[in-house]
């Protein structure tokens, strides 16, 4: 697999699905303030960086529940533009974060908003990451069984060429690191499939 020197990642999803915790896992240190501690979700887009042992730079942007449909467009649009600026010249991937449990209408509305704002071709840059993987153990269910239980979720993954991974942000460090490596590998594959290209948006249109 060809390795690219930088991975620019933007995390999107509704409030409370574990974006900040996922971002901290990807960075390898606590940088983003989780929803539960903040009292409300991240209010502004923020970013953190990490250098991997092989020399690759990772840039992770955490969004404020940007596509949470309970927020009005006039409040979220400036932050969408900011997330693009923080990942300049453009993100290689958008991690659409979904909490394992019940795939709700709010989640579907969030992905619909993502597609409406950025265009259908954004799906070429989307990787779905499921958080709270440990729930599957308690429910005696596999990830594939959870996916199969919801038609809309299955359709989303098909549209993303079945690019998905799962992580338990609260798991033991060794297991969590394995999940992080799997996510990084999936991101690298996505960048390679896009021939190193990244998503661009003409912010002057907004």
Short mmCIF file of C-alpha atoms in Angstrom, two decimals:
data_model
loop_
_atom_site.label_atom_id
_atom_site.label_comp_id
_atom_site.label_asym_id
_atom_site.label_seq_id
_atom_site.Cartn_x
_atom_site.Cartn_y
_atom_site.Cartn_z
CA UNK A 1 0.00 0.00 0.00
CA UNK A 2 1.25 3.46 -0.89
CA UNK A 3 1.61 5.73 2.14
CA UNK A 4 0.73 9.40 1.93
CA UNK A 5 2.64 11.93 4.04
CA UNK A 6 -0.48 13.51 5.54
CA UNK A 7 -3.98 12.41 6.47
CA UNK A 8 -6.49 15.24 6.93
CA UNK A 9 -9.61 14.02 8.66
CA UNK A 10 -12.91 15.77 9.41
CA UNK A 11 -15.31 14.06 11.83
CA UNK A 12 -19.03 14.66 11.36
CA UNK A 13 -22.16 13.29 12.96
CA UNK A 14 -24.92 14.25 15.33
CA UNK A 15 -24.22 15.50 18.85
CA UNK A 16 -23.32 12.88 21.44
CA UNK A 17 -22.17 10.01 19.22
CA UNK A 18 -18.58 10.10 20.47
CA UNK A 19 -16.78 12.26 17.92
CA UNK A 20 -14.55 13.94 20.50
CA UNK A 21 -13.60 10.62 22.11
CA UNK A 22 -12.86 9.17 18.68
CA UNK A 23 -10.70 12.18 17.86
CA UNK A 24 -8.73 11.69 21.07
CA UNK A 25 -8.20 8.02 20.21
CA UNK A 26 -6.94 8.94 16.74
CA UNK A 27 -4.59 11.57 18.17
CA UNK A 28 -3.34 9.28 20.92
CA UNK A 29 -3.90 11.88 23.63
CA UNK A 30 -6.74 13.84 25.23
CA UNK A 31 -7.27 16.99 23.20
CA UNK A 32 -10.98 17.34 22.43
CA UNK A 33 -13.45 17.83 25.26
CA UNK A 34 -16.12 15.13 25.22
CA UNK A 35 -19.79 16.03 25.03
CA UNK A 36 -20.53 14.70 28.52
CA UNK A 37 -17.87 16.90 30.12
CA UNK A 38 -18.64 19.99 28.10
CA UNK A 39 -22.30 20.03 29.08
CA UNK A 40 -23.11 20.55 25.43
CA UNK A 41 -21.36 19.52 22.27
CA UNK A 42 -18.29 21.25 20.94
CA UNK A 43 -19.45 24.74 20.01
CA UNK A 44 -16.66 25.49 17.54
CA UNK A 45 -14.67 23.38 15.11
CA UNK A 46 -11.32 22.47 16.62
CA UNK A 47 -8.37 20.48 15.38
CA UNK A 48 -5.44 18.49 16.67
CA UNK A 49 -2.37 16.95 15.07
CA UNK A 50 -0.23 13.88 15.54
CA UNK A 51 2.95 12.53 13.98
CA UNK A 52 2.91 8.77 13.50
CA UNK A 53 6.04 6.68 13.99
CA UNK A 54 6.41 6.24 10.23
CA UNK A 55 6.53 10.02 9.76
CA UNK A 56 2.98 10.55 8.56
CA UNK A 57 1.16 13.61 9.87
CA UNK A 58 -2.43 13.25 11.03
CA UNK A 59 -4.77 16.26 11.22
CA UNK A 60 -8.11 15.65 12.94
CA UNK A 61 -10.93 18.23 12.90
CA UNK A 62 -13.80 17.86 15.37
CA UNK A 63 -17.06 19.50 14.31
CA UNK A 64 -19.77 20.90 16.62
CA UNK A 65 -22.52 18.46 15.74
CA UNK A 66 -22.39 20.36 12.47
CA UNK A 67 -24.97 18.24 10.75
CA UNK A 68 -27.17 17.90 13.81
CA UNK A 69 -30.49 18.86 12.24
CA UNK A 70 -31.70 20.44 15.48
CA UNK A 71 -29.41 23.39 14.73
CA UNK A 72 -30.33 26.14 12.30
CA UNK A 73 -28.38 26.50 9.06
CA UNK A 74 -27.24 30.04 9.82
CA UNK A 75 -25.44 28.81 12.93
CA UNK A 76 -23.79 25.77 11.39
CA UNK A 77 -22.73 27.07 7.98
CA UNK A 78 -19.86 29.27 9.31
CA UNK A 79 -18.51 26.27 11.22
CA UNK A 80 -18.71 24.08 8.13
CA UNK A 81 -16.57 26.65 6.34
CA UNK A 82 -14.21 26.75 9.34
CA UNK A 83 -13.78 22.97 9.30
CA UNK A 84 -12.71 23.22 5.65
CA UNK A 85 -10.22 25.95 6.52
CA UNK A 86 -8.77 23.89 9.40
CA UNK A 87 -8.26 20.96 7.03
CA UNK A 88 -6.82 23.14 4.24
CA UNK A 89 -6.26 22.58 1.38
CA UNK A 90 -9.03 20.02 1.93
CA UNK A 91 -9.87 16.87 3.90
CA UNK A 92 -8.86 13.47 2.58
CA UNK A 93 -11.73 11.82 4.41
CA UNK A 94 -14.90 12.63 6.30
CA UNK A 95 -15.48 10.24 9.18
CA UNK A 96 -19.24 9.92 9.61
CA UNK A 97 -19.53 8.85 13.24
CA UNK A 98 -22.45 6.66 14.32
CA UNK A 99 -23.04 5.31 17.82
CA UNK A 100 -23.87 1.61 17.84
CA UNK A 101 -27.40 1.05 19.05
CA UNK A 102 -30.29 2.34 17.01
CA UNK A 103 -29.66 4.10 13.70
CA UNK A 104 -32.10 6.98 14.08
CA UNK A 105 -33.84 9.38 11.72
CA UNK A 106 -31.54 12.11 13.08
CA UNK A 107 -28.52 10.17 11.84
CA UNK A 108 -30.12 9.70 8.43
CA UNK A 109 -31.02 13.40 8.32
CA UNK A 110 -27.41 14.24 9.19
CA UNK A 111 -26.00 12.25 6.26
CA UNK A 112 -28.67 13.75 3.99
CA UNK A 113 -27.56 17.23 5.10
CA UNK A 114 -23.94 16.28 4.47
CA UNK A 115 -24.76 15.19 0.92
CA UNK A 116 -26.94 18.23 0.27
CA UNK A 117 -24.25 20.68 1.41
CA UNK A 118 -21.16 19.05 -0.10
CA UNK A 119 -22.68 17.23 -3.08
CA UNK A 120 -23.14 13.56 -3.88
CA UNK A 121 -19.47 13.08 -4.76
CA UNK A 122 -18.58 13.53 -1.08
CA UNK A 123 -19.49 9.87 -0.62
CA UNK A 124 -16.17 9.01 -2.29
CA UNK A 125 -14.48 10.56 0.76
CA UNK A 126 -16.74 9.18 3.52
CA UNK A 127 -15.72 6.47 5.96
CA UNK A 128 -18.33 5.41 8.53
CA UNK A 129 -16.97 4.79 12.03
CA UNK A 130 -19.15 3.10 14.62
CA UNK A 131 -18.44 3.96 18.25
CA UNK A 132 -19.31 1.98 21.41
CA UNK A 133 -18.30 -1.32 19.82
CA UNK A 134 -18.49 -2.97 23.25
CA UNK A 135 -22.30 -2.69 23.11
CA UNK A 136 -22.28 -5.49 20.54
CA UNK A 137 -20.79 -7.89 23.09
CA UNK A 138 -23.55 -7.14 25.60
CA UNK A 139 -26.21 -7.52 22.91
CA UNK A 140 -24.66 -10.78 21.63
CA UNK A 141 -24.55 -9.26 18.17
CA UNK A 142 -21.91 -8.85 15.50
CA UNK A 143 -21.29 -5.57 13.67
CA UNK A 144 -22.60 -7.10 10.45
CA UNK A 145 -25.81 -8.15 12.21
CA UNK A 146 -26.29 -4.60 13.52
CA UNK A 147 -25.80 -3.21 10.02
CA UNK A 148 -28.21 -5.75 8.52
CA UNK A 149 -30.90 -4.70 11.00
CA UNK A 150 -31.33 -1.31 9.30
CA UNK A 151 -31.99 -0.94 5.59
CA UNK A 152 -31.07 2.76 5.43
CA UNK A 153 -27.76 2.12 7.18
CA UNK A 154 -26.97 -0.69 4.76
CA UNK A 155 -27.75 1.61 1.84
CA UNK A 156 -25.44 4.30 3.24
CA UNK A 157 -22.57 1.84 3.55
CA UNK A 158 -23.16 0.57 0.02
CA UNK A 159 -23.00 4.16 -1.24
CA UNK A 160 -19.67 4.53 0.60
CA UNK A 161 -18.30 1.36 -1.02
CA UNK A 162 -18.63 -0.43 2.34
CA UNK A 163 -15.90 1.64 4.01
CA UNK A 164 -16.60 1.24 7.71
CA UNK A 165 -14.87 0.39 10.97
CA UNK A 166 -15.76 0.20 14.65
CA UNK A 167 -14.09 1.30 17.86
CA UNK A 168 -14.73 1.21 21.58
CA UNK A 169 -13.39 4.50 22.88
CA UNK A 170 -13.46 3.19 26.44
CA UNK A 171 -11.77 -0.17 25.76
CA UNK A 172 -8.34 -1.25 26.99
CA UNK A 173 -5.54 0.71 25.35
CA UNK A 174 -4.18 -2.28 23.41
CA UNK A 175 -7.57 -3.09 21.88
CA UNK A 176 -8.31 0.57 21.21
CA UNK A 177 -4.96 1.01 19.47
CA UNK A 178 -5.78 -1.95 17.21
CA UNK A 179 -9.06 -0.26 16.28
CA UNK A 180 -7.23 3.00 15.58
CA UNK A 181 -4.73 1.24 13.32
CA UNK A 182 -7.60 -0.37 11.41
CA UNK A 183 -9.20 3.06 10.93
CA UNK A 184 -5.92 4.57 9.72
CA UNK A 185 -5.47 1.67 7.26
CA UNK A 186 -8.99 2.26 5.94
CA UNK A 187 -8.28 5.98 5.57
CA UNK A 188 -5.07 5.21 3.67
CA UNK A 189 -6.97 2.88 1.34
CA UNK A 190 -9.56 5.60 0.74
CA UNK A 191 -6.88 8.17 -0.09
CA UNK A 192 -5.20 5.68 -2.41
CA UNK A 193 -8.49 4.87 -4.16
CA UNK A 194 -8.96 8.62 -4.69
CA UNK A 195 -5.42 8.78 -6.13
CA UNK A 196 -4.26 11.05 -3.32
CA UNK A 197 -6.97 13.60 -4.08
CA UNK A 198 -8.80 15.49 -1.35
CA UNK A 199 -12.21 17.11 -1.13
CA UNK A 200 -12.44 20.77 -2.12
CA UNK A 201 -15.24 23.26 -1.57
CA UNK A 202 -15.59 26.75 -2.99
CA UNK A 203 -16.38 28.60 0.24
CA UNK A 204 -17.19 31.72 -1.77
CA UNK A 205 -20.48 30.02 -2.64
CA UNK A 206 -21.45 30.22 1.03
#
